[in-house]
PDB file of C-alpha atoms and ligand atoms in Angstrom:
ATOM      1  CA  UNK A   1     -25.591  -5.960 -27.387  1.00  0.00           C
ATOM      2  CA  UNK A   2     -23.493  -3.458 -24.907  1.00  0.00           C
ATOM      3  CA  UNK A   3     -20.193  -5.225 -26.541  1.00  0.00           C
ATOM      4  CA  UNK A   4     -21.193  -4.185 -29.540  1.00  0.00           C
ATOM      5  CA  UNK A   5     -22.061  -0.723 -28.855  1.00  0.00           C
ATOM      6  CA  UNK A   6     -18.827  -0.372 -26.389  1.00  0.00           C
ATOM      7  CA  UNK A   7     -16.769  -1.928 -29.486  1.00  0.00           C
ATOM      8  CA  UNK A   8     -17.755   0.396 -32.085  1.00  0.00           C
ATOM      9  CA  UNK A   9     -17.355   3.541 -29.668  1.00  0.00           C
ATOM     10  CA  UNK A  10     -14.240   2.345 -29.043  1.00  0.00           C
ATOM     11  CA  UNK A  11     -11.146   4.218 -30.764  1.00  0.00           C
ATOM     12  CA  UNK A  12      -8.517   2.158 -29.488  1.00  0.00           C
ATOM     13  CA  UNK A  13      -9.515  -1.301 -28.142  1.00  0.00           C
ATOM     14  CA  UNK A  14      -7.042  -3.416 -26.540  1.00  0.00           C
ATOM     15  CA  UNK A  15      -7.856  -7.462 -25.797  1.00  0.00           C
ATOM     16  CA  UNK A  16      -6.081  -9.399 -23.090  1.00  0.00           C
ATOM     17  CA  UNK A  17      -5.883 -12.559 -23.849  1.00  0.00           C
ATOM     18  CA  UNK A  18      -5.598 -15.752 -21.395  1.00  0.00           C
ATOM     19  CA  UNK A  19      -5.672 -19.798 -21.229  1.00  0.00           C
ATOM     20  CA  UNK A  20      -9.445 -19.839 -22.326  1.00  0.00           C
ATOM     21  CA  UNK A  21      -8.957 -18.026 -25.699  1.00  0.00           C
ATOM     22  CA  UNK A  22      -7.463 -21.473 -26.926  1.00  0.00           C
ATOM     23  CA  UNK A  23      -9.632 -23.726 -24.888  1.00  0.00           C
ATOM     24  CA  UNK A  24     -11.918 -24.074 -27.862  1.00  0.00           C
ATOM     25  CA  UNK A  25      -9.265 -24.910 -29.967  1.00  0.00           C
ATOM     26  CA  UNK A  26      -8.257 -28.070 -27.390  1.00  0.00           C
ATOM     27  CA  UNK A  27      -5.439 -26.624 -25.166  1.00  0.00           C
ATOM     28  CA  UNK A  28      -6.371 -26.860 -21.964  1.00  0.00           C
ATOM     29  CA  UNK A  29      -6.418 -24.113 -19.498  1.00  0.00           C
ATOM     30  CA  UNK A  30      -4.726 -23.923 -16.317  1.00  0.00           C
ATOM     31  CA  UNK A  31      -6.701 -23.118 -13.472  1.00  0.00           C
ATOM     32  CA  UNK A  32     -10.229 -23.960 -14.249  1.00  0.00           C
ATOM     33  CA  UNK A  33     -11.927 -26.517 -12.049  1.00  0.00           C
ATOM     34  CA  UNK A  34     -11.477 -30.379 -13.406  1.00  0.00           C
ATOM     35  CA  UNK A  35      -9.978 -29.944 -16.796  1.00  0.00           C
ATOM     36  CA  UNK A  36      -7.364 -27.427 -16.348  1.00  0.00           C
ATOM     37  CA  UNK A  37      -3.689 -28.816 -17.442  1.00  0.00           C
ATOM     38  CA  UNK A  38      -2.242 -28.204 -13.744  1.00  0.00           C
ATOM     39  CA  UNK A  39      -4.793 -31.072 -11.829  1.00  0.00           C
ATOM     40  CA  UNK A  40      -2.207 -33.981 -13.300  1.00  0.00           C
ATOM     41  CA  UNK A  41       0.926 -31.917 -12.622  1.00  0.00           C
ATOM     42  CA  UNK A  42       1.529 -29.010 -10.408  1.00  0.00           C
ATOM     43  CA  UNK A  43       2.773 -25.699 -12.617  1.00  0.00           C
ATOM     44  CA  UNK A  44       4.831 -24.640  -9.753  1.00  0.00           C
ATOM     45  CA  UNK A  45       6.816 -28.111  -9.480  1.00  0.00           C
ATOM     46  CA  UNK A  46       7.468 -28.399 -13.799  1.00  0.00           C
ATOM     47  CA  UNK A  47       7.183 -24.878 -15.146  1.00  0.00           C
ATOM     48  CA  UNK A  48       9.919 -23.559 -13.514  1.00  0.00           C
ATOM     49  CA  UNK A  49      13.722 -23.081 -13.748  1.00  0.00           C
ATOM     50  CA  UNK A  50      14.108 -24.709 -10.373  1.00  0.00           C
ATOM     51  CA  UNK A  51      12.513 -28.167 -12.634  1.00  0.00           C
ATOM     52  CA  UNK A  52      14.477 -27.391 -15.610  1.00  0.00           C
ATOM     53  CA  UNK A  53      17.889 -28.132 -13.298  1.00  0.00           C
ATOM     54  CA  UNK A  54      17.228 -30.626 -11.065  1.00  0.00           C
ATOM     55  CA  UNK A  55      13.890 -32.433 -12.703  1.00  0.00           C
ATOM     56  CA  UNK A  56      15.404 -32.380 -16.370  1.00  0.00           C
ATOM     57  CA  UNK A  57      13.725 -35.199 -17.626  1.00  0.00           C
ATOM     58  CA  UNK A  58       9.967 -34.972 -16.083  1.00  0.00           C
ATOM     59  CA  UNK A  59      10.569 -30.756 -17.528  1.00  0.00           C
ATOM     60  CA  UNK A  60      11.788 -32.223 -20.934  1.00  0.00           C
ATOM     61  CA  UNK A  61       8.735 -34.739 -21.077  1.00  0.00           C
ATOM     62  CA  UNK A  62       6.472 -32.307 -19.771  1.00  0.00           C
ATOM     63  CA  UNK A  63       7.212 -29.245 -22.699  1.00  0.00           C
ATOM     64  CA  UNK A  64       8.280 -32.048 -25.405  1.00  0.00           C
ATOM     65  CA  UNK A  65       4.067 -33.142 -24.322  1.00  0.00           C
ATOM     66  CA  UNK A  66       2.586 -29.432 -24.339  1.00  0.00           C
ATOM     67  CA  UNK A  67       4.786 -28.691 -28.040  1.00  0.00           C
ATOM     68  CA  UNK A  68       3.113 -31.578 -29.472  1.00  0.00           C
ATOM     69  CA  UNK A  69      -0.494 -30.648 -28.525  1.00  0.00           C
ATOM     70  CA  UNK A  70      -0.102 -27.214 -29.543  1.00  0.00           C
ATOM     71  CA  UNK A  71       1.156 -28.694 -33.239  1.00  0.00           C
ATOM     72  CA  UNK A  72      -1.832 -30.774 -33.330  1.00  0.00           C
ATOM     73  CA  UNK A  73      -3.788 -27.699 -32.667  1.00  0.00           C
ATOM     74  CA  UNK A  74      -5.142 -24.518 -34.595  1.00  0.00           C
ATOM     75  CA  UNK A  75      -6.752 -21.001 -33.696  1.00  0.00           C
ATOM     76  CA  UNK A  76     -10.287 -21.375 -33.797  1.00  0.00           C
ATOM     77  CA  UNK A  77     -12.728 -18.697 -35.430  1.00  0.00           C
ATOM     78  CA  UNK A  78     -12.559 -16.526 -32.733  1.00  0.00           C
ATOM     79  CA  UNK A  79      -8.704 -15.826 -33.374  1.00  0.00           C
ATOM     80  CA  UNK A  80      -9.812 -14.770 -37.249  1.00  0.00           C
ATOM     81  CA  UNK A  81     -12.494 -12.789 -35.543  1.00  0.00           C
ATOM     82  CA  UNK A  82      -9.788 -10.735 -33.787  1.00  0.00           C
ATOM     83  CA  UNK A  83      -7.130 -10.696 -37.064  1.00  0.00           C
ATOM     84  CA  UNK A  84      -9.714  -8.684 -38.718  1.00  0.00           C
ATOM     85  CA  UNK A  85     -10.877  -5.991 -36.540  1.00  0.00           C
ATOM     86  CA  UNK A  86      -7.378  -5.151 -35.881  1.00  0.00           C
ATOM     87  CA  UNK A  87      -6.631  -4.890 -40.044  1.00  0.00           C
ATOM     88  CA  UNK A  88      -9.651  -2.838 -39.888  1.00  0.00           C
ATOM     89  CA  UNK A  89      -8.201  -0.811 -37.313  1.00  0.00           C
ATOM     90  CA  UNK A  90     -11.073  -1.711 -34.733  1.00  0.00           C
ATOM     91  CA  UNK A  91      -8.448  -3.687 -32.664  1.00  0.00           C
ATOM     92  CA  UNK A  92      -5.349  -1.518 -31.279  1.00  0.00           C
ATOM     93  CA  UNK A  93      -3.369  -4.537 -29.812  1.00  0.00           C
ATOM     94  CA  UNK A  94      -3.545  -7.895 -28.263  1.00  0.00           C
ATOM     95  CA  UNK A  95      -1.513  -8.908 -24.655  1.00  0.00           C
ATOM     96  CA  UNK A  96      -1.248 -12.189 -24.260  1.00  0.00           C
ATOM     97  CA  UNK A  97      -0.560 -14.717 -21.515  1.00  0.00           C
ATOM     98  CA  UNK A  98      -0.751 -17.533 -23.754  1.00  0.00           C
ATOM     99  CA  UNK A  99       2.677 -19.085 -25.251  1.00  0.00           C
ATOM    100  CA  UNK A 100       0.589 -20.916 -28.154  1.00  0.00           C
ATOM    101  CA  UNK A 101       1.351 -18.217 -30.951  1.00  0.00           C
ATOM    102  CA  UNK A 102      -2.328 -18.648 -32.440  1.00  0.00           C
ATOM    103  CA  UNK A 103      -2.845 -14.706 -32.560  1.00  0.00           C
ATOM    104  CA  UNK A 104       0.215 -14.311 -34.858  1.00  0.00           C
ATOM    105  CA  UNK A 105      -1.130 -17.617 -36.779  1.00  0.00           C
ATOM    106  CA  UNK A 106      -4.520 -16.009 -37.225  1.00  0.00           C
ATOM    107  CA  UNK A 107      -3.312 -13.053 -38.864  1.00  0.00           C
ATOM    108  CA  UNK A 108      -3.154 -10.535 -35.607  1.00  0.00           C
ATOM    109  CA  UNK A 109       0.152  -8.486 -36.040  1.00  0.00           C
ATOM    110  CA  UNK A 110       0.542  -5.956 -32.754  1.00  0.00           C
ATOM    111  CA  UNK A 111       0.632  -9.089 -30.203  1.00  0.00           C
ATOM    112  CA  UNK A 112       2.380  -8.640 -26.971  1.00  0.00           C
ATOM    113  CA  UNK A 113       3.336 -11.840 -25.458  1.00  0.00           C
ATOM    114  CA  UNK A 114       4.160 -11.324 -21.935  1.00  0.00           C
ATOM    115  CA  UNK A 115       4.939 -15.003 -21.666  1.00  0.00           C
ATOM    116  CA  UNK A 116       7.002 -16.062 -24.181  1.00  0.00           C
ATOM    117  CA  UNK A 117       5.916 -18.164 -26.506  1.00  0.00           C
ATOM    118  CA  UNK A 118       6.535 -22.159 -27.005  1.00  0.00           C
ATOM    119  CA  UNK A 119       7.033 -22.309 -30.853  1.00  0.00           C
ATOM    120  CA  UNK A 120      10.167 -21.373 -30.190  1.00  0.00           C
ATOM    121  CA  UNK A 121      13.381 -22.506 -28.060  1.00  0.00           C
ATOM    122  CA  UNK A 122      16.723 -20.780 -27.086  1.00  0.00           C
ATOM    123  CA  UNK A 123      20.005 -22.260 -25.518  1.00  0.00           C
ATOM    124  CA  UNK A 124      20.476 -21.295 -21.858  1.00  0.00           C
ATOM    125  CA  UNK A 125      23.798 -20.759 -22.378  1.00  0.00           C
ATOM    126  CA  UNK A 126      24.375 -19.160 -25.707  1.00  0.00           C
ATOM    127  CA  UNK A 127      20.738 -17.810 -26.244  1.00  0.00           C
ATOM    128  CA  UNK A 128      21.129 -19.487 -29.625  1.00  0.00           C
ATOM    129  CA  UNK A 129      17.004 -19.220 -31.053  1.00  0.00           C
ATOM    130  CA  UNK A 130      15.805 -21.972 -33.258  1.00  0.00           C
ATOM    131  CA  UNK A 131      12.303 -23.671 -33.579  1.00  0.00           C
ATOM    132  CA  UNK A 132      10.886 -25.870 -31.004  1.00  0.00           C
ATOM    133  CA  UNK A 133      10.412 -28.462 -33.227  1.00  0.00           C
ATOM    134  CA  UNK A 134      13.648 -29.706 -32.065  1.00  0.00           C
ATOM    135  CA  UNK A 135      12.278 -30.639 -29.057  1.00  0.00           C
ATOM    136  CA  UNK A 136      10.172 -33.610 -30.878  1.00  0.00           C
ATOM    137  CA  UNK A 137      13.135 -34.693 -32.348  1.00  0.00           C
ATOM    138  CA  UNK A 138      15.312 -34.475 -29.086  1.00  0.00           C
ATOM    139  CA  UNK A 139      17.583 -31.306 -30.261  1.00  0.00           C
ATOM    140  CA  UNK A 140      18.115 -30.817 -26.604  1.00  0.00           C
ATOM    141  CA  UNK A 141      21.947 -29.945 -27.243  1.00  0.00           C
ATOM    142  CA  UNK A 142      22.838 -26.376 -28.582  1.00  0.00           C
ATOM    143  CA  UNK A 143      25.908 -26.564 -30.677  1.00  0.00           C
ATOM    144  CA  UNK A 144      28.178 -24.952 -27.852  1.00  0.00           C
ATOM    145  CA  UNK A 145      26.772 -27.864 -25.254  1.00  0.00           C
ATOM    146  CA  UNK A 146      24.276 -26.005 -23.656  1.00  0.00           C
ATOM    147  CA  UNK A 147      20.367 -26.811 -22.890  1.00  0.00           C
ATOM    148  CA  UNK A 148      17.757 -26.162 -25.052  1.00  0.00           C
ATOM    149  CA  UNK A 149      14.932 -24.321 -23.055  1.00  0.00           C
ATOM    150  CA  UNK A 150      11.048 -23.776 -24.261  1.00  0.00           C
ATOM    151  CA  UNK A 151      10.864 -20.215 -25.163  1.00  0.00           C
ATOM    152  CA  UNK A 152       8.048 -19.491 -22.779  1.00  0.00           C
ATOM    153  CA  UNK A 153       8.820 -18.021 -19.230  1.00  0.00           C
ATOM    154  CA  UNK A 154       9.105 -20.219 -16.574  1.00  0.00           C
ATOM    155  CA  UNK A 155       8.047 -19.683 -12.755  1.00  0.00           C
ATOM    156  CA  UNK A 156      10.860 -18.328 -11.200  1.00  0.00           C
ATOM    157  CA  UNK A 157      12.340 -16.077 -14.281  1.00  0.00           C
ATOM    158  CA  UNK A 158      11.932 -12.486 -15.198  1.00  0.00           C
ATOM    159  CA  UNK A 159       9.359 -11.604 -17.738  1.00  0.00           C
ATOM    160  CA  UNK A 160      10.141  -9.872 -21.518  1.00  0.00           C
ATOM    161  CA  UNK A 161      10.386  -6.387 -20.812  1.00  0.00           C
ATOM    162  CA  UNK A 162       9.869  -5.399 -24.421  1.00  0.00           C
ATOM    163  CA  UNK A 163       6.160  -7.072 -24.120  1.00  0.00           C
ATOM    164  CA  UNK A 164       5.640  -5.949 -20.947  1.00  0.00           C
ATOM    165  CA  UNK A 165       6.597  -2.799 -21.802  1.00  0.00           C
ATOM    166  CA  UNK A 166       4.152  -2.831 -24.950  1.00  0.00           C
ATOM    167  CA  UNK A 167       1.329  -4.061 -22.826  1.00  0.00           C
ATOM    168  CA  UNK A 168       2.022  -0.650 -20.199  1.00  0.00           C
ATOM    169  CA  UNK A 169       2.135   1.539 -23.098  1.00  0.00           C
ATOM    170  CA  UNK A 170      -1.348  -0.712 -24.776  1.00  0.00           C
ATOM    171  CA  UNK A 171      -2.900  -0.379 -21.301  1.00  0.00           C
ATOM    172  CA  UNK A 172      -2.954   3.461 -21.160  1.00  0.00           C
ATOM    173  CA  UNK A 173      -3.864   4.114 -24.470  1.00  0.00           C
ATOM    174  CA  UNK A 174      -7.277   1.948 -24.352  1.00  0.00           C
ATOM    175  CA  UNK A 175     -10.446   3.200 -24.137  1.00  0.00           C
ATOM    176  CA  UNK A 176     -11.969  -0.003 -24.066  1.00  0.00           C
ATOM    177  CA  UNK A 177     -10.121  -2.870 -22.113  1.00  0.00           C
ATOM    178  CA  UNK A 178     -11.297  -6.550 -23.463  1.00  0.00           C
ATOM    179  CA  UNK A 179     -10.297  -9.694 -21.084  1.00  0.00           C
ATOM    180  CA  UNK A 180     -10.500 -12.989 -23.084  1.00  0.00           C
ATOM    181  CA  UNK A 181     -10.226 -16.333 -20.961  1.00  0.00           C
ATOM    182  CA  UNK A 182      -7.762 -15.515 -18.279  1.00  0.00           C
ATOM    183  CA  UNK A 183      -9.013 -15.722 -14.377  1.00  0.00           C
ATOM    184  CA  UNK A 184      -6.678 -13.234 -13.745  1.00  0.00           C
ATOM    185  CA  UNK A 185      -4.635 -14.812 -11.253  1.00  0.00           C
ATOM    186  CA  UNK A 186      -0.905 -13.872 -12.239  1.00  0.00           C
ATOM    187  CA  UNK A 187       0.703 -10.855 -12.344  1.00  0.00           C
ATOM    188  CA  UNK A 188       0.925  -8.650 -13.913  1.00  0.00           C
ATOM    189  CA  UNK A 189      -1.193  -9.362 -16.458  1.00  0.00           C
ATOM    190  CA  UNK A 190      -3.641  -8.543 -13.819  1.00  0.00           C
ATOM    191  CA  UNK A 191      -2.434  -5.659 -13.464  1.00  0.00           C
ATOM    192  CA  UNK A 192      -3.294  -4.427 -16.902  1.00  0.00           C
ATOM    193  CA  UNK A 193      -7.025  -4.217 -16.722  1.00  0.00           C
ATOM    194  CA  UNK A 194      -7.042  -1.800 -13.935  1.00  0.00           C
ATOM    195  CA  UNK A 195      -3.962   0.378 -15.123  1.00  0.00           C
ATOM    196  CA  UNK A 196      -6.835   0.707 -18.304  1.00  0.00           C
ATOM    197  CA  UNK A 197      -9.407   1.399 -16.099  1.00  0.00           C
ATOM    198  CA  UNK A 198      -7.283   4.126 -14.198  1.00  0.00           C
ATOM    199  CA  UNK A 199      -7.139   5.583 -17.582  1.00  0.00           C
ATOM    200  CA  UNK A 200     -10.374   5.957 -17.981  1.00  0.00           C
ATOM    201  CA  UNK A 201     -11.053   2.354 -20.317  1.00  0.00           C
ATOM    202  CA  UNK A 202     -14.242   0.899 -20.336  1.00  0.00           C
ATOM    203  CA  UNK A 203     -13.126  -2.601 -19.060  1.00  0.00           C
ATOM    204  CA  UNK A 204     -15.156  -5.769 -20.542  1.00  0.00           C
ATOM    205  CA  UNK A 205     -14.769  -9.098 -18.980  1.00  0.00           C
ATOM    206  CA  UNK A 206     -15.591 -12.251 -21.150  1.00  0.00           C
ATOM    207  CA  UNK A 207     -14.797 -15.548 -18.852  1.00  0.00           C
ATOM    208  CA  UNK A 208     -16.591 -19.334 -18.537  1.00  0.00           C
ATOM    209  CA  UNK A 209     -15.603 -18.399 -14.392  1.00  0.00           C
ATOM    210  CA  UNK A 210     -15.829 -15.427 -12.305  1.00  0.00           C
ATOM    211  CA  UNK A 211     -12.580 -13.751 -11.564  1.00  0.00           C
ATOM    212  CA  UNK A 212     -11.862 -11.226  -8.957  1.00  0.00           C
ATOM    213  CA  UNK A 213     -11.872  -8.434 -11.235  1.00  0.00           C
ATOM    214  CA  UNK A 214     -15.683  -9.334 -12.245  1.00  0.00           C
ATOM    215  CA  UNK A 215     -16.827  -6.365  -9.568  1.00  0.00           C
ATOM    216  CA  UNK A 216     -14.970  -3.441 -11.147  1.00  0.00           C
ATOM    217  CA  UNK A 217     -15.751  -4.336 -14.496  1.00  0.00           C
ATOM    218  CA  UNK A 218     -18.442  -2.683 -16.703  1.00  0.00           C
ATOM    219  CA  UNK A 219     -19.121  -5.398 -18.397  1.00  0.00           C
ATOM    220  CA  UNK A 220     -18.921  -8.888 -17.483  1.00  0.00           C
ATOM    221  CA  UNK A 221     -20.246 -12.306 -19.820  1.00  0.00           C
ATOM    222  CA  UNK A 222     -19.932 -15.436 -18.111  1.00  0.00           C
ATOM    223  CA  UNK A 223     -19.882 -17.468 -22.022  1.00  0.00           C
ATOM    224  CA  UNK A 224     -18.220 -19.261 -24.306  1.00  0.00           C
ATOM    225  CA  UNK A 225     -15.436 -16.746 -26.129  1.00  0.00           C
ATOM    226  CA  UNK A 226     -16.088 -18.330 -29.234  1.00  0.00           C
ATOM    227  CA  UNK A 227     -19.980 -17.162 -28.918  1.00  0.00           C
ATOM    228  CA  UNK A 228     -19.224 -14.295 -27.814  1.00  0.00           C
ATOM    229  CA  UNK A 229     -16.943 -13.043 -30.955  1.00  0.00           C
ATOM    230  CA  UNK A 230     -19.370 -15.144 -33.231  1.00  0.00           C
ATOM    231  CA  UNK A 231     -22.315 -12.678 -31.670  1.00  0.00           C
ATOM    232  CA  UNK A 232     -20.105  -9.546 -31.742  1.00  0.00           C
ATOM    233  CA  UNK A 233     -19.193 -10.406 -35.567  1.00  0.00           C
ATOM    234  CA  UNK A 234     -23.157 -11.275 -36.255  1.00  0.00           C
ATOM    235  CA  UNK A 235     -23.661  -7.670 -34.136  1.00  0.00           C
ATOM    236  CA  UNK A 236     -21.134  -5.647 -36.117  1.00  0.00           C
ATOM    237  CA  UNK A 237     -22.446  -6.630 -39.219  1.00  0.00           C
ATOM    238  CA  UNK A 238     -25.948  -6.158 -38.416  1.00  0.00           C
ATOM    239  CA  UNK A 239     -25.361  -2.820 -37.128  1.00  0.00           C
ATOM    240  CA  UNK A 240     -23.084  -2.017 -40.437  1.00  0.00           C
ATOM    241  CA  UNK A 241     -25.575  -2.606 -42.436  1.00  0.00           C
ATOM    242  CA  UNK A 242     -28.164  -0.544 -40.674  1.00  0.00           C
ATOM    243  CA  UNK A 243     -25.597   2.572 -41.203  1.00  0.00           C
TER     244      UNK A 243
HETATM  245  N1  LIG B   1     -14.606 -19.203 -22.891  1.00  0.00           N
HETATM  246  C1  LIG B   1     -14.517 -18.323 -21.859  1.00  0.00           C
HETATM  247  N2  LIG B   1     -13.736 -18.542 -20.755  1.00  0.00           N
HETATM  248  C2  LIG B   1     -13.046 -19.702 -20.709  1.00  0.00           C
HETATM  249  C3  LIG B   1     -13.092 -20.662 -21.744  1.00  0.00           C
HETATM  250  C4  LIG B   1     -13.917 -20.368 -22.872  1.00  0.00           C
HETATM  251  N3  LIG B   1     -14.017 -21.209 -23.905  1.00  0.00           N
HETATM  252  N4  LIG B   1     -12.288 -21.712 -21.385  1.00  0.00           N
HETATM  253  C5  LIG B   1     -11.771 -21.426 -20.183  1.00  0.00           C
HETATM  254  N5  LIG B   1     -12.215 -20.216 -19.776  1.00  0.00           N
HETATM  255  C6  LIG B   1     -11.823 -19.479 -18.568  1.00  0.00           C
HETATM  256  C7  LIG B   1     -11.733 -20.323 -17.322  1.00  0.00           C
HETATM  257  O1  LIG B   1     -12.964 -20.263 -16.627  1.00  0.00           O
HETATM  258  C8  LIG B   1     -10.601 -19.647 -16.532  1.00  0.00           C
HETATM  259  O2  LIG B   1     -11.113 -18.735 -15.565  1.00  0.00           O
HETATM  260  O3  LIG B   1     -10.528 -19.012 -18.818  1.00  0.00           O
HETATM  261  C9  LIG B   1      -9.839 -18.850 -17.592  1.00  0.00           C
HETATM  262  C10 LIG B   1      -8.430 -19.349 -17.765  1.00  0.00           C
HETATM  263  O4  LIG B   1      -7.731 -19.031 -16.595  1.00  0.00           O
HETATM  264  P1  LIG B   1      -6.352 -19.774 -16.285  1.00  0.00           P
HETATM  265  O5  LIG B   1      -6.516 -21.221 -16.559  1.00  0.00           O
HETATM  266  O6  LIG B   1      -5.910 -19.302 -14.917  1.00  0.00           O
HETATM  267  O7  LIG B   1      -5.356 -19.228 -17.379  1.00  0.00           O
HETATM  268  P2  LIG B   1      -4.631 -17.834 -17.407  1.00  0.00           P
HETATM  269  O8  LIG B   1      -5.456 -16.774 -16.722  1.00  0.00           O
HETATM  270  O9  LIG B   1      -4.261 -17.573 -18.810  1.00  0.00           O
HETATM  271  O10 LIG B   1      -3.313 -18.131 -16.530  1.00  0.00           O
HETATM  272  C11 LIG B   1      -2.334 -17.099 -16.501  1.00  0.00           C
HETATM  273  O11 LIG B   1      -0.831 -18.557 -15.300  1.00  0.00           O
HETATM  274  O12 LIG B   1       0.002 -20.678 -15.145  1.00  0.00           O
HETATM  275  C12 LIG B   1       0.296 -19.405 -15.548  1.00  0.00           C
HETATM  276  O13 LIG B   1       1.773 -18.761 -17.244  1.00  0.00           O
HETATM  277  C13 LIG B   1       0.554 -19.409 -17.026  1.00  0.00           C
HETATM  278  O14 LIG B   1      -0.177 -17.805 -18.699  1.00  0.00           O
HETATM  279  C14 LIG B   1      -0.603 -18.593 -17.593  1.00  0.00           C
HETATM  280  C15 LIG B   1      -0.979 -17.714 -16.429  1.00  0.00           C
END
């Protein structure tokens, strides 16, 4: 297939990562139509610092829900899929909108996450960092009194600047520019494909939906991610073999 011939031209392959990388592993996504997370509750009302002060129970209820569901989850084959063409030094670097740490738990290693990440919580007062397992036992309270918050990035807040940073530094070093399940709606993750293609990346779209960027792209499958890194692992080895 073309992804398989752009992949193994490729000398430094970058994948950005969204909401439908870990739809096949039962998170929902955010945005899509029907069974995206935000049709219950609206993601500018609860995932934002404006909720976490003045709706601090509905904000606790909501994360304490979302922690649970990710614990009951796992990175499906696709995530393994990625681990092992970065050991193998066909993968330069994953960015990642998703807070679900599944890249890390798959084995990936150089994983920018530009929003946080919800395995872990911090005080808002003290910054104190401990696991956010606490939230499903109700460790709300930091020892010096202050709140426990999610360790993801909430509406309304400044992103990392040592991932973002990463993912400027990932972005002009690609050749080849790989979107995974993200509509491409927020900044500035959506910024990142076409700072790639400025550079001169070949930029690859793989999404269930169309997304804005679909037109610039040089590639664009409208699949499942999972059968798309199944077909790219079947391709890879096929084409291996023929060496
Ligand atoms: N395979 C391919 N594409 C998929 C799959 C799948 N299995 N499942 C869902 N998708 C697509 C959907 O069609 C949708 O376009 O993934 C995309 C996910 O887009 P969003 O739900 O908007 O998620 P994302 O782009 O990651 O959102 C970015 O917005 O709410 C904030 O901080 C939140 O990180 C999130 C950010």
């Amino acid at each position: 297939s073309m992804l398989t011939e752009l992949f193994k031209k490729s000398r430094h392959t970058v994948v950005l990562t969204g909401a439908g990388m870990s739809t096949e592993s039962g998170l929902p996504d955010f945005r899509s139509a029907l069974d995206g997370m935000w049709n219950e509750v609206d993601p500018l009302q609860l995932a934002s610092r404006d909720a976490m002060q003045y709706e601090r129970n509905m904000f606790v209820r909501f994360y304490k829900q979302r922690i649970k569901k990710l614990k009951e989850a796992s990175p499906h084959q696709g995530y393994y899929h990625l681990a092992e063409w970065e050991r193998n030094g066909e993968i330069g670097s994953i960015l990642t909108q998703n807070v679900d740490g599944f890249h890390q738990l798959a084995g990936s290693q150089n994983v920018a996450e530009m929003h946080g990440s919800l395995r872990v919580m911090y005080c808002d007062n003290c910054g104190e960092k401990s696991s956010s397992d606490g939230y499903l036992e109700d460790v709300l309270e930091c020892q010096c009194g202050g709140f426990n918050r999610p360790g993801v990035v909430l509406f309304g807040e400044p992103l990392p600047l040592n991932a973002i940073h990463q993912a400027k530094v990932e972005a002009k070093k690609a050749d080849l520019f790989i979107v995974l399940g993200s509509s491409l709606q927020v900044a500035p993750a959506n910024v990142f494909p076409m700072e790639a293609k400025r550079n001169g990346a070949k930029l690859v779209i793989v999404n269930e939906e169309e997304t804005d960027y679909d037109k610039v792209a040089d590639l664009v499958i409208h699949d499942k991610i999972g059968n798309v890194l199944a077909d790219l692992a079947e391709g890879k080895a096929l084409s291996d073999k023929r060496k």
